[in-house]
Amino acid sequence: MKDKKLANIVPQNQEDEGIILSIIVPTWNIPSEIFKRCMNSIANLKNLSYEVLIMIDGDGQHDRYWAICQECFSSPERVKVIEIAHAGLNAVRNAGIKLSQGKWLFIVDADDAICVEGLTLALNALKGASDTVAYCTNHIEVFRSYSKRMMNYCEDERFNGVECCSRLMRCTYNMGQAWAKLFSRDFLITNHLYYDESLAFGEDCEFILRLAFKAEQNNVTFMGSPVFSYQYYRNADSSTKRFSEDYMNRYIRAFKIMNQDFKEAKWEPKEFDIFVAHVLMQLTVNYVFNANAGMTLKDHWHLYRKVRQIDEFACAIRNVHCTQMNSKSRSIVLMFWKLHLFLCLYAVSWFRHTQIRLGRKRWA
């Protein structure tokens, strides 16, 4: 099935209650071989009632995507290729949520892939969990020359909204990403939970934060089984790796919206500074010392001074202890910020960009 240029989309009634899973795949200008890799991984799902919503962000290539889907799926009628006017990633995600028919939603970036075993196991675990609103699974990060398995816990654990928010602020594994998670469609629609379309960075974390605030006791589950539902492909040419003058301002906007979420939920997070400190680690490499910016050392110095003067980052540098970071390398980088070691930060960022460019293993 294919539809073109849907606009003014509203939440749909579930016409087919037999659909267990809706896989939402936002896409924009994805190369055919990468898109086909994603579709082939989904087509491997067996003995499951599911639908696939290919949500195109107005790139004008509807027919190309549809042809690949027909090639990959033995039953292409389960696939809908939908193009809406170019409005950004969050807009097409929201359109996919509203148009979905499945009991559970699973968002997959078109340049990534699913792992059938882990996703099937997660869905089986959810058959008797009528009160679960989100199920966080494990994922594999795939680099050019190796892969890294990201595990949550040794066994399934359930948390309430406040506990979930606490782990989110501490940047526990893949908490802050939309992928590798199953969401209850009814819960999202009933509570009007959609992605903030004004955000370009931090939108996943802000969305999950609002979901957690709505969750009641022990409604968010983390997978403990040593299987994986998602393959996240590290892309050295990602938009998060290219330099953007607006990079920091976009995160600051996310901070302000998240603080508004805290006020509305009447919650004062003790761990917010930890979250900001982890964002600072990204800014260090992708903004302040971005090797692709074409800047002089003096230019990097001015950016470094500018970041230090932002209230949120100044508080994080002052209040967060190095041991509260989620990796040794980030602990060291935070220490460099605390000690005003500009040249050390420059050297670490240069080293990281070299790793990204060569596709080699990260400094753990």
Coordinates of C-alpha atoms in Angstrom, one line a residue:
M1 CA 0.0 0.0 0.0
K2 CA 1.3 3.5 -0.7
D3 CA 0.0 7.0 0.0
K4 CA 1.4 10.3 -1.1
K5 CA 1.6 13.7 0.6
L6 CA -0.6 13.2 3.6
A7 CA -1.2 16.5 5.5
N8 CA -3.2 17.5 8.6
I9 CA -2.8 14.0 10.1
V10 CA -4.9 13.1 13.1
P11 CA -4.7 10.0 15.3
Q12 CA -6.4 7.0 13.7
N13 CA -8.8 4.6 15.3
Q14 CA -7.4 1.1 15.5
E15 CA -9.2 -0.6 12.7
D16 CA -7.2 -3.8 13.0
E17 CA -6.7 -4.8 16.6
G18 CA -4.8 -7.9 15.4
I19 CA -1.7 -5.8 14.5
I20 CA 0.8 -6.3 17.3
L21 CA 3.6 -4.1 16.1
S22 CA 3.9 -0.9 14.1
I23 CA 7.4 -0.2 12.9
I24 CA 7.9 3.5 12.1
V25 CA 10.8 4.3 9.8
P26 CA 11.4 8.0 9.3
T27 CA 13.5 8.6 6.2
W28 CA 15.0 11.4 4.2
N29 CA 17.4 11.1 1.2
I30 CA 18.7 7.7 2.4
P31 CA 20.9 5.8 -0.2
S32 CA 19.1 2.7 -1.6
E33 CA 21.6 0.1 -0.3
I34 CA 21.3 1.4 3.2
F35 CA 17.5 1.6 3.1
K36 CA 17.4 -1.9 1.7
R37 CA 19.6 -3.2 4.6
C38 CA 17.0 -1.7 7.0
M39 CA 14.0 -3.2 5.1
N40 CA 15.6 -6.6 4.8
S41 CA 16.2 -6.7 8.6
I42 CA 12.5 -6.0 9.2
A43 CA 11.4 -8.5 6.5
N44 CA 13.0 -11.2 8.6
L45 CA 10.3 -11.0 11.2
K46 CA 8.2 -14.2 11.2
N47 CA 5.0 -15.3 12.8
L48 CA 4.1 -11.8 13.8
S49 CA 1.3 -9.5 12.8
Y50 CA 3.0 -6.2 12.0
E51 CA 2.9 -3.2 9.8
V52 CA 5.7 -0.9 8.5
L53 CA 5.2 2.8 8.1
I54 CA 7.9 4.4 5.9
M55 CA 7.5 8.1 6.7
I56 CA 9.3 10.2 4.1
D57 CA 10.2 13.8 5.0
G58 CA 9.3 15.3 1.7
D59 CA 12.4 14.2 -0.3
G60 CA 10.4 13.4 -3.5
Q61 CA 11.7 9.9 -3.7
H62 CA 8.5 8.0 -2.8
D63 CA 8.6 5.6 -5.8
R64 CA 12.2 4.6 -5.1
Y65 CA 11.5 3.6 -1.5
W66 CA 8.3 1.8 -2.6
A67 CA 10.2 -0.2 -5.2
I68 CA 12.7 -1.4 -2.6
C69 CA 10.0 -2.4 -0.2
Q70 CA 8.3 -4.5 -2.9
E71 CA 11.6 -6.2 -3.5
C72 CA 12.3 -6.9 0.2
F73 CA 8.9 -8.0 1.5
S74 CA 7.0 -11.1 0.4
S75 CA 3.8 -9.4 1.6
P76 CA 4.3 -5.7 0.6
E77 CA 0.7 -5.0 1.6
R78 CA 1.9 -4.7 5.2
V79 CA 4.0 -1.7 4.1
K80 CA 2.8 1.9 3.8
V81 CA 5.1 4.4 2.1
I82 CA 3.9 7.8 3.1
E83 CA 5.3 11.2 2.1
I84 CA 4.5 14.4 3.8
A85 CA 5.6 17.9 3.2
H86 CA 9.2 18.5 4.4
A87 CA 8.8 19.4 8.1
G88 CA 11.6 17.6 9.9
L89 CA 12.3 14.3 11.7
N90 CA 10.0 14.9 14.6
A91 CA 7.0 15.8 12.3
V92 CA 7.3 12.5 10.4
R93 CA 7.7 10.5 13.6
N94 CA 4.5 12.1 15.0
A95 CA 2.7 11.4 11.7
G96 CA 3.8 7.8 12.0
I97 CA 2.5 7.5 15.6
K98 CA -0.9 9.0 14.6
L99 CA -1.3 6.7 11.5
S100 CA -0.1 3.5 13.3
Q101 CA -2.5 0.6 14.0
G102 CA -0.3 -1.7 16.2
K103 CA -0.5 -2.2 19.9
W104 CA 3.3 -1.5 20.2
L105 CA 5.4 1.1 18.4
F106 CA 9.0 0.6 17.4
I107 CA 10.9 3.5 15.8
V108 CA 13.8 2.6 13.4
D109 CA 16.1 5.1 11.7
A110 CA 16.3 4.2 8.0
D111 CA 20.1 3.9 8.2
D112 CA 20.0 1.4 11.1
A113 CA 18.5 -2.1 11.3
I114 CA 16.5 -4.4 13.7
C115 CA 17.6 -7.6 15.3
V116 CA 14.7 -10.1 15.0
E117 CA 15.6 -12.3 18.0
G118 CA 15.7 -9.5 20.6
L119 CA 12.6 -7.8 19.3
T120 CA 10.6 -11.0 19.2
L121 CA 11.7 -11.9 22.7
A122 CA 10.6 -8.4 24.0
L123 CA 7.2 -8.7 22.4
N124 CA 6.7 -12.1 24.0
A125 CA 7.6 -10.7 27.3
L126 CA 5.0 -8.0 26.9
K127 CA 2.1 -10.4 26.3
G128 CA 1.2 -10.5 30.0
A129 CA 2.3 -7.0 30.8
S130 CA -0.9 -4.9 30.3
D131 CA 0.4 -2.1 32.5
T132 CA 3.7 -1.5 30.7
V133 CA 4.0 1.7 28.7
A134 CA 7.6 1.4 27.5
Y135 CA 10.0 -1.5 27.2
C136 CA 13.7 -0.5 26.8
T137 CA 15.6 -3.2 24.9
N138 CA 19.4 -3.7 24.2
H139 CA 21.2 -2.6 21.1
I140 CA 24.4 -3.1 19.2
E141 CA 26.6 -0.2 18.1
V142 CA 28.1 -1.1 14.7
F143 CA 31.4 0.7 13.7
R144 CA 33.4 0.2 10.5
S145 CA 35.7 -2.4 12.0
Y146 CA 33.9 -3.7 15.1
S147 CA 30.7 -3.7 17.1
K148 CA 29.9 -3.0 20.7
R149 CA 27.1 -4.6 22.6
M150 CA 25.1 -2.3 24.9
M151 CA 23.4 -4.1 27.8
N152 CA 21.0 -2.6 30.4
Y153 CA 20.6 -5.0 33.2
C154 CA 21.2 -8.7 34.1
E155 CA 17.5 -9.3 34.3
D156 CA 14.3 -7.5 33.5
E157 CA 13.7 -4.6 35.8
R158 CA 10.6 -2.4 36.2
F159 CA 10.7 1.3 37.2
N160 CA 8.2 4.0 38.0
G161 CA 8.3 7.4 36.3
V162 CA 10.5 9.1 38.8
E163 CA 13.1 6.3 38.8
C164 CA 13.0 6.3 35.0
C165 CA 13.6 10.1 34.9
S166 CA 16.5 9.7 37.3
R167 CA 18.2 7.1 35.0
L168 CA 17.4 9.3 32.0
M169 CA 19.2 12.3 33.6
R170 CA 22.2 10.1 34.4
C171 CA 22.4 9.0 30.7
T172 CA 22.1 5.3 31.5
Y173 CA 22.9 3.5 28.3
N174 CA 20.4 4.2 25.5
M175 CA 17.8 5.9 27.7
G176 CA 17.9 9.1 25.8
Q177 CA 17.3 7.7 22.3
A178 CA 14.0 6.9 20.6
W179 CA 15.3 3.7 19.1
A180 CA 15.5 0.3 20.8
K181 CA 12.3 0.9 22.7
L182 CA 8.8 -0.4 22.4
F183 CA 6.1 2.2 23.2
S184 CA 2.4 1.5 24.0
R185 CA 0.5 3.2 21.2
D186 CA -2.6 3.7 23.3
F187 CA -0.6 5.3 26.1
L188 CA 1.0 7.8 23.7
I189 CA -2.3 8.7 21.9
T190 CA -4.3 8.9 25.1
N191 CA -1.8 11.2 26.8
H192 CA -1.1 13.2 23.6
L193 CA 2.6 12.3 23.8
Y194 CA 4.4 13.4 20.6
Y195 CA 7.8 14.7 19.8
D196 CA 8.4 18.4 20.2
E197 CA 8.7 19.6 16.6
S198 CA 10.5 22.7 17.6
L199 CA 13.6 20.8 18.8
A200 CA 16.4 19.6 16.6
F201 CA 18.7 18.2 19.4
G202 CA 17.6 16.5 22.6
E203 CA 14.1 15.7 21.3
D204 CA 14.3 12.0 22.1
C205 CA 15.3 12.7 25.7
E206 CA 12.6 15.3 26.2
F207 CA 10.0 13.0 24.7
I208 CA 10.9 10.1 27.0
L209 CA 11.0 12.5 29.9
R210 CA 7.4 13.5 29.4
L211 CA 6.4 9.8 28.9
A212 CA 8.1 9.0 32.2
F213 CA 6.2 11.8 34.0
K214 CA 3.0 10.2 32.8
A215 CA 3.9 6.7 33.8
E216 CA 2.6 5.3 37.0
Q217 CA 4.2 2.7 39.3
N218 CA 6.6 0.2 37.7
N219 CA 5.4 0.8 34.2
V220 CA 8.7 1.2 32.4
T221 CA 10.7 -2.1 31.9
F222 CA 14.3 -2.6 31.0
M223 CA 15.3 -5.8 29.2
G224 CA 17.7 -8.0 31.0
S225 CA 18.1 -10.9 28.5
P226 CA 21.5 -10.9 26.7
V227 CA 19.8 -10.4 23.2
F228 CA 19.5 -7.3 21.1
S229 CA 16.7 -5.7 19.2
Y230 CA 18.5 -3.0 17.4
Q231 CA 21.6 -2.3 15.3
Y232 CA 22.8 1.3 15.5
Y233 CA 25.2 2.1 12.7
R234 CA 27.8 4.7 13.7
N235 CA 28.1 7.2 10.8
A236 CA 31.2 9.3 10.7
D237 CA 29.4 11.8 8.4
S238 CA 26.4 12.2 10.7
S239 CA 24.8 15.6 11.1
T240 CA 25.9 15.5 14.8
K241 CA 29.5 15.2 13.6
R242 CA 29.4 18.1 11.1
F243 CA 30.0 21.6 12.5
S244 CA 27.0 23.8 13.0
E245 CA 27.1 27.3 14.5
D246 CA 23.7 26.7 16.0
Y247 CA 24.6 23.4 17.6
M248 CA 24.9 24.8 21.2
N249 CA 21.8 27.0 20.9
R250 CA 19.7 24.0 20.0
Y251 CA 20.7 22.1 23.1
I252 CA 20.1 25.2 25.3
R253 CA 16.6 25.4 23.8
A254 CA 16.1 21.7 24.8
F255 CA 17.3 22.5 28.3
K256 CA 14.7 25.2 28.7
I257 CA 11.9 23.0 27.4
M258 CA 13.0 20.2 29.8
N259 CA 13.0 22.6 32.7
Q260 CA 9.5 23.6 31.8
D261 CA 8.6 19.9 31.8
F262 CA 10.1 19.6 35.3
K263 CA 7.9 22.6 36.5
E264 CA 4.7 21.1 35.0
A265 CA 5.5 17.8 36.7
K266 CA 6.4 19.5 39.9
W267 CA 9.7 17.6 40.0
E268 CA 13.1 18.9 40.9
P269 CA 15.7 16.6 39.3
K270 CA 18.9 16.3 41.3
E271 CA 20.6 14.7 38.3
F272 CA 19.9 17.4 35.7
D273 CA 23.5 18.7 36.0
I274 CA 24.8 15.2 35.2
F275 CA 22.7 15.2 32.0
V276 CA 24.1 18.7 31.1
A277 CA 27.6 17.4 31.7
H278 CA 27.1 14.6 29.3
V279 CA 25.8 17.1 26.7
L280 CA 29.0 19.1 27.3
M281 CA 31.0 16.1 26.4
Q282 CA 29.3 16.1 23.0
L283 CA 29.8 19.8 22.6
T284 CA 33.5 19.4 23.3
V285 CA 34.0 17.2 20.2
N286 CA 31.2 18.3 17.9
Y287 CA 31.2 22.1 18.6
V288 CA 34.0 23.7 20.6
F289 CA 36.8 21.7 19.0
N290 CA 35.1 20.4 15.8
A291 CA 37.9 19.5 13.4
N292 CA 35.6 20.2 10.4
A293 CA 34.9 23.8 11.4
G294 CA 38.0 25.2 9.7
M295 CA 38.9 27.3 12.8
T296 CA 42.2 28.5 14.2
L297 CA 43.2 27.7 17.7
K298 CA 42.2 31.2 18.7
D299 CA 38.7 30.6 17.3
H300 CA 38.4 27.4 19.4
W301 CA 39.5 29.4 22.4
H302 CA 36.7 31.9 22.0
L303 CA 34.1 29.1 21.7
Y304 CA 35.6 27.4 24.7
R305 CA 35.2 30.7 26.7
K306 CA 31.7 31.1 25.4
V307 CA 30.5 27.7 26.5
R308 CA 32.0 28.2 30.0
Q309 CA 29.9 31.3 30.4
I310 CA 26.6 29.5 29.8
D311 CA 24.8 29.0 33.2
E312 CA 23.8 25.4 32.6
F313 CA 27.3 24.3 31.6
A314 CA 29.0 26.4 34.3
C315 CA 26.8 24.7 37.0
A316 CA 27.5 21.2 35.5
I317 CA 31.3 21.8 35.5
R318 CA 31.1 23.0 39.1
N319 CA 28.6 20.5 40.6
V320 CA 29.2 17.1 38.8
H321 CA 31.9 14.9 40.1
C322 CA 34.0 13.1 37.5
T323 CA 33.0 9.7 38.9
Q324 CA 29.4 10.5 37.9
M325 CA 30.1 10.3 34.2
N326 CA 29.2 7.1 32.4
S327 CA 32.7 6.3 30.9
K328 CA 36.4 6.8 31.8
S329 CA 37.0 9.0 28.8
R330 CA 34.1 11.4 29.7
S331 CA 35.4 11.5 33.3
I332 CA 38.8 12.6 32.1
V333 CA 37.2 15.2 29.7
L334 CA 35.1 16.7 32.6
M335 CA 38.3 16.9 34.7
F336 CA 40.0 18.9 31.9
W337 CA 37.0 21.3 31.9
K338 CA 37.2 21.7 35.7
L339 CA 41.0 22.4 35.6
H340 CA 40.7 24.8 32.6
L341 CA 43.0 22.6 30.5
F342 CA 42.1 24.0 27.1
L343 CA 45.0 22.3 25.2
C344 CA 44.2 18.9 26.7
L345 CA 40.6 19.3 25.5
Y346 CA 41.8 20.3 22.1
A347 CA 44.1 17.2 21.9
V348 CA 41.4 14.8 23.1
S349 CA 38.9 16.2 20.5
W350 CA 41.5 15.9 17.7
F351 CA 42.1 12.3 18.7
R352 CA 38.3 11.5 18.8
H353 CA 37.8 13.1 15.3
T354 CA 40.7 10.9 14.0
Q355 CA 38.9 7.8 15.4
I356 CA 35.6 8.8 13.8
R357 CA 37.3 9.5 10.5
L358 CA 39.1 6.1 10.5
G359 CA 36.2 4.2 12.0
R360 CA 38.3 2.7 14.7
K361 CA 37.4 1.7 18.2
R362 CA 36.5 4.4 20.7
W363 CA 38.7 5.3 23.6
A364 CA 36.8 3.5 26.4

